Coordinates of C-alpha atoms in Angstrom, one line a residue:
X211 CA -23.9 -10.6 -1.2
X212 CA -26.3 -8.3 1.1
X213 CA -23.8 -5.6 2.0
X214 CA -21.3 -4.9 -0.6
X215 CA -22.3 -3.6 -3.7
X216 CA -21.8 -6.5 -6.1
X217 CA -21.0 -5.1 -10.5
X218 CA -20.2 -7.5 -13.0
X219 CA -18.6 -5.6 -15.7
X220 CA -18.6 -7.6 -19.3
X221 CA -18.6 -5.2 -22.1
X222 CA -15.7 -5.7 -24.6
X223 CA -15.0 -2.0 -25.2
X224 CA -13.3 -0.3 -22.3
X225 CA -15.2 2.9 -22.0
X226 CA -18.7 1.6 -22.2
X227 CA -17.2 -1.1 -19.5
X228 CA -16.1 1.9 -17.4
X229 CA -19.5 3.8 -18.0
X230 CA -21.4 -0.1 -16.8
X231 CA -19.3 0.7 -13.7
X232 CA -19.9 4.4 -13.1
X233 CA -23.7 4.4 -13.5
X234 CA -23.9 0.9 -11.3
X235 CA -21.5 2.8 -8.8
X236 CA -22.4 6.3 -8.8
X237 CA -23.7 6.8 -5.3
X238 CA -20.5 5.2 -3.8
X239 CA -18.6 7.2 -6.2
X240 CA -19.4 10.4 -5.0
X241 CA -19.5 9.5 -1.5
X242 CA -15.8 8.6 -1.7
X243 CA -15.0 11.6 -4.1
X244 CA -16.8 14.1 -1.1
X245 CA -14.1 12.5 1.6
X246 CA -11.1 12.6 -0.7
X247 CA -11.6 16.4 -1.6
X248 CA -11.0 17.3 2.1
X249 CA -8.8 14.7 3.0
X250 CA -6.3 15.3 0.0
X251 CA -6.9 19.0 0.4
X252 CA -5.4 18.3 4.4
X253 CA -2.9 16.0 3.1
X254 CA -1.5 18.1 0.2
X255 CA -2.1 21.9 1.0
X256 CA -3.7 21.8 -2.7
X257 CA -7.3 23.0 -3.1
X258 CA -9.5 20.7 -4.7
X259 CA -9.9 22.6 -7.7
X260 CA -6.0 22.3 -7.8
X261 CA -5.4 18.6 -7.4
X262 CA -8.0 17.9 -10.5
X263 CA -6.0 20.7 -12.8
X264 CA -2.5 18.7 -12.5
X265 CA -4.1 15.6 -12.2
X266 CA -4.3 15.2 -16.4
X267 CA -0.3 15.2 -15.8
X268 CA -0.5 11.3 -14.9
X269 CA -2.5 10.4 -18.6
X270 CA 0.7 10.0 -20.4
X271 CA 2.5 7.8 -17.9
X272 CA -0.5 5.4 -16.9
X273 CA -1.7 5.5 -20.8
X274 CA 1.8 4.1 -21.7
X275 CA 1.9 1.6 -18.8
X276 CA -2.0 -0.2 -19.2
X277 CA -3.3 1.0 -22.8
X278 CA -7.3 1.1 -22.6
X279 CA -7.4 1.9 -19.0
X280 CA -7.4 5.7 -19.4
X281 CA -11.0 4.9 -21.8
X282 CA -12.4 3.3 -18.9
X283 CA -11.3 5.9 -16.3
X284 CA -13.3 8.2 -18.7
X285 CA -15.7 5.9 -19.4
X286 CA -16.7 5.6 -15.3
X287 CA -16.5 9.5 -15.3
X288 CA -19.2 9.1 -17.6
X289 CA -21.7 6.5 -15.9
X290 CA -21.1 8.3 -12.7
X291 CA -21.9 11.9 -14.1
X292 CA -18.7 13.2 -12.5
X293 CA -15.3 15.0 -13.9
X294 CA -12.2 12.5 -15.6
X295 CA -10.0 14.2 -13.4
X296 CA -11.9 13.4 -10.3
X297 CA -12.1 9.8 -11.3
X298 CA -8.4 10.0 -12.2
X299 CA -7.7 11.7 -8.7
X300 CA -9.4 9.4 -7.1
X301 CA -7.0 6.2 -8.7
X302 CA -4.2 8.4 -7.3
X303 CA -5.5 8.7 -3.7
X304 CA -2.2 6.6 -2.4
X305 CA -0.2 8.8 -4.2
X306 CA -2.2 12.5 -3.5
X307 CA -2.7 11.2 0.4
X308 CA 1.2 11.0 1.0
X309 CA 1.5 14.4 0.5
X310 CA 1.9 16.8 -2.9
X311 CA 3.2 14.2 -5.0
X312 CA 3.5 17.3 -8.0
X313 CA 6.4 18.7 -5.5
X314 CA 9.5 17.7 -5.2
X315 CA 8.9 17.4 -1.2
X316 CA 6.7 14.5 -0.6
X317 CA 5.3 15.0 2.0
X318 CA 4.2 13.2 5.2
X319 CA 3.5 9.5 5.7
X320 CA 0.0 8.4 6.7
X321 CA -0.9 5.2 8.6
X322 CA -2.7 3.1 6.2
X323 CA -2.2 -0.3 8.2
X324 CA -3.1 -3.7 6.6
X325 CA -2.3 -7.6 7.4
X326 CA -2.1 -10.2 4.2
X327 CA -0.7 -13.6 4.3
X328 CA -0.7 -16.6 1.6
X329 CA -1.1 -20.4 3.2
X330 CA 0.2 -23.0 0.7
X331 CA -1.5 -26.6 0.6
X332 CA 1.9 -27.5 3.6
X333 CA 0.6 -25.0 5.8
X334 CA -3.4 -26.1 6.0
X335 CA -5.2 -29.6 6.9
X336 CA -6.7 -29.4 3.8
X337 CA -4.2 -29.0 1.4
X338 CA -5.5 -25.5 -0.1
X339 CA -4.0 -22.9 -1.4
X340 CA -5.3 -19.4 0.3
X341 CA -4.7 -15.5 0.1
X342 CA -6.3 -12.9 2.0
X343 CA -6.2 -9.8 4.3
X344 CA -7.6 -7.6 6.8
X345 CA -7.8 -4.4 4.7
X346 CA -7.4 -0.9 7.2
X347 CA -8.5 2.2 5.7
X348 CA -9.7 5.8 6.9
X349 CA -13.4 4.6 8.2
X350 CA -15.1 7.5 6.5
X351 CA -15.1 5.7 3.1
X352 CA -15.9 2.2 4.6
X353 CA -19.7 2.1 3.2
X354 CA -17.7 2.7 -0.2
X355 CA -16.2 -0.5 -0.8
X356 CA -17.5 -2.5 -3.9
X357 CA -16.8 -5.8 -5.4
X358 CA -16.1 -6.2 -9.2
X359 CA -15.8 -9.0 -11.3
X360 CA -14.3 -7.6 -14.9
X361 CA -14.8 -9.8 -18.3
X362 CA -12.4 -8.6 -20.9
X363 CA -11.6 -10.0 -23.8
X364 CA -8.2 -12.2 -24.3
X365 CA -7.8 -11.5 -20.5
X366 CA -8.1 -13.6 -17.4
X367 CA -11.4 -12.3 -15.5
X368 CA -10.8 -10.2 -12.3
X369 CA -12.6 -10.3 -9.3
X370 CA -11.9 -7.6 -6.9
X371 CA -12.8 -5.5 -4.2
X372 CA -12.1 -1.4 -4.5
X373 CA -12.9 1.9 -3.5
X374 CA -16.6 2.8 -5.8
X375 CA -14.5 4.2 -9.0
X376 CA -11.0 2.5 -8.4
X377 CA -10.0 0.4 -11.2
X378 CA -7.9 -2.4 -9.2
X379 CA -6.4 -2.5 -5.4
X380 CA -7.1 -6.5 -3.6
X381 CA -8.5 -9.4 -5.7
X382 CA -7.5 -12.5 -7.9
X383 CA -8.5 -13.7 -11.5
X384 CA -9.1 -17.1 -13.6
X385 CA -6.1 -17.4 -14.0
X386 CA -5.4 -18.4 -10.6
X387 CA -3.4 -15.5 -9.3
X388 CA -3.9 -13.2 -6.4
X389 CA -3.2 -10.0 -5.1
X390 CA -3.3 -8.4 -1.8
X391 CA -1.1 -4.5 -1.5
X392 CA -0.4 -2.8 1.8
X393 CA 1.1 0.3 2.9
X394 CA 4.8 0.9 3.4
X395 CA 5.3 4.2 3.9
X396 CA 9.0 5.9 3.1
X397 CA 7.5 8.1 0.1
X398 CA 11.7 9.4 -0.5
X399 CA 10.8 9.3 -4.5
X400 CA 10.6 12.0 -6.8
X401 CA 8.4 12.9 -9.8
X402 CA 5.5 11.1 -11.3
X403 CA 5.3 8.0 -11.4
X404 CA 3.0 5.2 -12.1
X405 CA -0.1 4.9 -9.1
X406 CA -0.6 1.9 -7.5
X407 CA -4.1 1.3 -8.8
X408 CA -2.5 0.8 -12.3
X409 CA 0.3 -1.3 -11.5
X410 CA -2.0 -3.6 -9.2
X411 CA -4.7 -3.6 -12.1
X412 CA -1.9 -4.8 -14.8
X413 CA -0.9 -7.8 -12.2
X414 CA -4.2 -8.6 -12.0
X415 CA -4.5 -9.2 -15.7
X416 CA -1.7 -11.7 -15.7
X417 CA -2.1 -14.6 -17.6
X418 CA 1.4 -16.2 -15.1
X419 CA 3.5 -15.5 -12.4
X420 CA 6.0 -14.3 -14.7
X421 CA 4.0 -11.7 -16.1
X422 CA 2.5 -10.7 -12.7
X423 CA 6.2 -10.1 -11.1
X424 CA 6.8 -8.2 -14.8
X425 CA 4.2 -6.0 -14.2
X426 CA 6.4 -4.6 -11.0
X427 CA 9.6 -4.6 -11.8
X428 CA 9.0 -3.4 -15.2
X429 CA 7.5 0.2 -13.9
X430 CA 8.7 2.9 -11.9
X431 CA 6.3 4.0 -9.3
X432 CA 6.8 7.3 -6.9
X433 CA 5.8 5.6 -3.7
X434 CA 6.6 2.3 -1.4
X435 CA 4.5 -0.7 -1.4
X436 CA 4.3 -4.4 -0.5
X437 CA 2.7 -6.8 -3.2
X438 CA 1.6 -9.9 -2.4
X439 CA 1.4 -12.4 -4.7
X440 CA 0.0 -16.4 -4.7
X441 CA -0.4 -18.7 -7.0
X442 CA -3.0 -21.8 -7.2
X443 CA -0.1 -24.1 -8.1
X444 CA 1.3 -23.7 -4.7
X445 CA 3.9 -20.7 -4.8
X446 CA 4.2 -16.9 -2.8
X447 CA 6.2 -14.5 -3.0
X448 CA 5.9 -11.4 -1.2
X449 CA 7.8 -8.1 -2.9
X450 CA 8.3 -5.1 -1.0
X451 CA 8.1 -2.1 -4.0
X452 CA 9.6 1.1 -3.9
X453 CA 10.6 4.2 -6.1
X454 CA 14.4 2.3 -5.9
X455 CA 15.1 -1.4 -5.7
X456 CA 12.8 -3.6 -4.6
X457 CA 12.9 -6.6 -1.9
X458 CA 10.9 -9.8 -1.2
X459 CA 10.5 -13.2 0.2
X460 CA 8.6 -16.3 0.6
X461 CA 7.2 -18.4 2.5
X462 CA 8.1 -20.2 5.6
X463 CA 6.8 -24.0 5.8
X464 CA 4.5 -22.5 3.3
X465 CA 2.9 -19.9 4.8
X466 CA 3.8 -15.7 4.3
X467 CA 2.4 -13.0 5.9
X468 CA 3.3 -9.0 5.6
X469 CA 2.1 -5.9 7.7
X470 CA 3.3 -2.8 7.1
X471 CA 7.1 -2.0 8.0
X472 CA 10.1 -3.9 5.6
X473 CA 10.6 -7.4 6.1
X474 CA 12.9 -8.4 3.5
X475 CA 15.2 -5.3 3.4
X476 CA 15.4 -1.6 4.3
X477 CA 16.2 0.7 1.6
X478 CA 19.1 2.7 1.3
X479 CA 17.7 6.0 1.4
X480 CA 16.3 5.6 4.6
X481 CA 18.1 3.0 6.3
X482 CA 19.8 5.4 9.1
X483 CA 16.3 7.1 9.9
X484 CA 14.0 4.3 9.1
X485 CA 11.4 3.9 11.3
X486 CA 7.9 1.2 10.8
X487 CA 5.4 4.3 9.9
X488 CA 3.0 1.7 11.1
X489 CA 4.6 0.3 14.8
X490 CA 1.5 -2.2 15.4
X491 CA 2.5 -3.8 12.3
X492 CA 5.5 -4.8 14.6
X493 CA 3.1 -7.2 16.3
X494 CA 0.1 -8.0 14.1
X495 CA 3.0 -9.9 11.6
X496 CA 3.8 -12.3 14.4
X497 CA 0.0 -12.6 15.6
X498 CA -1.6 -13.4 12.2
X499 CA 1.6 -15.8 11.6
X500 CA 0.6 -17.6 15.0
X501 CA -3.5 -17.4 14.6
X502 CA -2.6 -19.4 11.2
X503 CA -0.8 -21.9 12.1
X504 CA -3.6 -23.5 14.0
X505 CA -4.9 -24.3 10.1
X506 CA -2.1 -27.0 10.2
X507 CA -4.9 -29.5 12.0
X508 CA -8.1 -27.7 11.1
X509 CA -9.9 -30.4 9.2
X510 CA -12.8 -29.0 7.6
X511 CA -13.4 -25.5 5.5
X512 CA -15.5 -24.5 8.3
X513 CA -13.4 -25.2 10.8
X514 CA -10.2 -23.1 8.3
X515 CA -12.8 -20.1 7.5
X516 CA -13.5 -20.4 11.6
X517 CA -9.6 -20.6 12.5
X518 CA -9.1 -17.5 10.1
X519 CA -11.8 -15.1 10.2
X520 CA -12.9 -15.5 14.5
X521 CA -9.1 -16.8 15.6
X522 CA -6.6 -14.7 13.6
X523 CA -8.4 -11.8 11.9
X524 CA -10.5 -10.9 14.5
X525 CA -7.6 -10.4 17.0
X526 CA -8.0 -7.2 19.4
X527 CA -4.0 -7.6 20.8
X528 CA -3.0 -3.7 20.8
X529 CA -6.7 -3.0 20.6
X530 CA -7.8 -0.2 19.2
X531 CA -4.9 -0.7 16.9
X532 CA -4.7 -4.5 16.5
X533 CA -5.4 -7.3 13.4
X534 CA -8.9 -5.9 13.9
X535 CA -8.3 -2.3 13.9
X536 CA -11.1 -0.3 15.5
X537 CA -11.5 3.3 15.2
X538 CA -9.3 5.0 17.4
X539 CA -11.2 8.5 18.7
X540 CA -7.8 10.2 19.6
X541 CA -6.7 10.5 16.0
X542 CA -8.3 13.5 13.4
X543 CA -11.6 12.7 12.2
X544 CA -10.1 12.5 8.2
X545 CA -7.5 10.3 9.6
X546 CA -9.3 7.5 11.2
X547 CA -8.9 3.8 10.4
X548 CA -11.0 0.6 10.6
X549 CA -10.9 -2.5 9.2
X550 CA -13.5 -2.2 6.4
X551 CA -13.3 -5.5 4.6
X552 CA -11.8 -8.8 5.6
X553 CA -10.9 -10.6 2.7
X554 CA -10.2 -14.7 2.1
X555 CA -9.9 -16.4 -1.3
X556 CA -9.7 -20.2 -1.8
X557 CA -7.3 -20.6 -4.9
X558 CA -8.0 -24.3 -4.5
X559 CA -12.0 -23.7 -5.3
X560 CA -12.5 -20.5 -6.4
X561 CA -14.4 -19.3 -3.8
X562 CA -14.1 -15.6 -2.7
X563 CA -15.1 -14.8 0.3
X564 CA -15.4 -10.9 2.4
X565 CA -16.5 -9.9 5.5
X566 CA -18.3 -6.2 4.9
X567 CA -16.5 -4.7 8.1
X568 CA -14.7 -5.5 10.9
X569 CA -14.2 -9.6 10.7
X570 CA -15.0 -9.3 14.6
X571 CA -18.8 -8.6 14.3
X572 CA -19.3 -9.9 10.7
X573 CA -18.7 -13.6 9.2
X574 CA -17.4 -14.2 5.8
X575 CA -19.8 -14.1 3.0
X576 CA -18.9 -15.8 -0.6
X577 CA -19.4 -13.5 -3.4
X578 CA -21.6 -14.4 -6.2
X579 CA -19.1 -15.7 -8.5
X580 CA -16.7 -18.5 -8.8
X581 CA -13.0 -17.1 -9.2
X582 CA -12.7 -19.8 -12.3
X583 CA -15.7 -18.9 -14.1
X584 CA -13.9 -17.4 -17.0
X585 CA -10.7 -18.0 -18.8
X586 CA -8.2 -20.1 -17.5
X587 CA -4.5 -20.5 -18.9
X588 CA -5.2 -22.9 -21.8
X589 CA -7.3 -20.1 -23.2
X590 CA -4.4 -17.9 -23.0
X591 CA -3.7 -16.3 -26.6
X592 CA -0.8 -16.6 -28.7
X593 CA 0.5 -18.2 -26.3
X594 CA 0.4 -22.5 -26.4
X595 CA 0.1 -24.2 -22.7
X596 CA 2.8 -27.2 -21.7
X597 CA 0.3 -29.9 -23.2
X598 CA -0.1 -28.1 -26.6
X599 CA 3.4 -28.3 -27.0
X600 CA 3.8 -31.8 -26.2
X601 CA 1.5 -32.5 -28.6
X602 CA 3.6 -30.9 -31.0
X603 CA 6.5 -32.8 -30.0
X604 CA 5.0 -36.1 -30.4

């Protein structure tokens, strides 16, 4: 690709991985490190210097939760010449950008927006499975975004799309798995828990469903989020996280798609105040939902990449605060958002395709690797697949 900064990551020891990373990304890396130390100073009332001396609190939790990942935090602090905690910091933005997450008050929501769906082979003319997402984010770190793909050893490979120095957020691995996260809001939990980045990492390192969905209900994490998750074999499911209980759902005639207010449930601590944090989300859901269904007699690729990226993604309803989110010039200048990466993967092919910007002025373009170049599920280890053990039988 021309305009995202493609790194393939391959080294078998975690921090030399992370420090292959660091170096590759280093100018990204301290262009989103410069807009996080205002922003999270806004967001928190913490200086800078304040947010990196708790920010070593987290190393126990994460460390417990996805061994080796701390060695690669420090190994990208390395390669990018920049502080562990700033790295560390920065894996904790969702968490340090919802307000002092170190108090017991947490703070205000912000209005991270995003629109993912999952189209099963029922929903599309061509019998695909697909995942993707318009990703909204503050637009002062759009020229940030990078694409991984991440090689480790006994582990499906990842390919991914971040923030320069973020260790997972969107992306799908070998494994045939995907992953797309948005913004919920309702930050009512307490303490430190595990950030995002981690949890969404560990999914993404799956070998099955089973281990994905483990990954999130097996950790406690201090904030709301929704999880989306497909499958090449044809299955969804869509799980709306949060420092409680969780909730999710599935698709409908096979195809599910999530903004950013609860769909499946409202929690109990909130459900007498609740209110979407996000209120376009209110009508982006039912937009993307109708843009796809116009896949159902789209014959081609072409013609499904067309229907997705210039029909449904690109959709200005609400404008500036639509599908397509533009920037919207009444809002602070730290709290802007833009659509900064629209996002399709074909879990049918293994092609993964992004848009670098807003989907409206910029086509899909397929990144340089195929999602199924690497190890699939018969590689798995320890573990025998279905016609190993028939074998056996026999």
């Amino acid at each position: 690709m021309t305009d995202l900064l493609t790194i393939d990551l391959s080294a078998t020891d975690a921090r030399e991985r992370g420090r292959q990373y660091g170096e590759a990304a280093r100018e990204p890396i301290a262009a989103s490190l410069a807009f996080y130390a205002e922003s999270m100073t806004r967001q928190t009332g913490l200086t800078w210097r304040e947010i990196l001396d708790r920010a070593p609190a987290w190393v126990p939790v994460i460390d417990g939760y996805l061994p080796e990942i701390v060695e690669e935090l420090r190994g990208i602090a390395d390669g990018a010449a920049r502080e562990f905690e700033e790295i560390l910091a920065l894996n904790s933005r969702g968490e340090l950008t919802k307000g002092n997450p170190f108090a017991a008050d947490r703070g205000t929501e912000t209005d991270e927006g995003c629109t993912s769906f999952a189209m099963l082979q029922q929903a599309n003319a061509l019998g695909h499975v697909w995942a993707g997402q318009n990703w909204d984010l503050w637009d002062g770190i759009a020229d940030t975004v990078v694409v991984l793909r991440i090689a480790q050893p006994g582990k499906p490979t990842i390919i991914c799309h971040v923030e320069a120095g973020q260790v997972g957020r969107h992306g799908a691995n070998s494994a045939g798995i995907t992953l797309n996260a948005n913004g919920l809001g309702a930050g009512f939990g307490t303490g430190l828990g595990v950030p995002g980045t981690f949890v969404r990492r560990k999914v993404l390192e799956s070998w099955d469903m089973h281990d994905a969905l483990d990954a999130i209900f097996g950790v406690r994490q201090s904030l709301s989020s929704n999880l989306l998750l497909a499958h090449r074999d044809g299955f969804a499911i869509d799980v709306e996280t949060t420092p409680g209980r969780h909730g999710w759902m599935y698709p409908t005639d096979g195809l599910l798609v999530h903004g950013n207010h609860f769909q499946s449930f409202v929690p109990a601590q909130i459900d007498r105040t609740y209110k979407p944090f996000s209120v376009d989300s209110l009508y982006r859901t039912p937009r993307v939902e109708e843009g796809l269904s116009r896949a159902r007699t789209d014959g081609t690729t072409e013609e499904a990449v067309h229907t997705i990226v210039q029909t449904t993604m690109s959709d200005h309803f609400g404008h500036p605060n639509a599908v397509c989110q533009h920037v919207d010039p009444r809002r602070h200048e730290l709290d802007r958002y833009s659509t900064i990466v629209s996002s399709l993967v074909d879990l049918t092919t293994g092609a993964y395709r992004l848009t670098p910007g807003l989907p409206c002025a910029n086509s899909y373009q397929q990144a340089p690797w195929n999602l199924y170049d690497g190890p699939g599920p018969e590689d798995r280890p320890h573990v025998p697949g279905p016609e190993q053990v028939l074998v056996a039988a026999r």
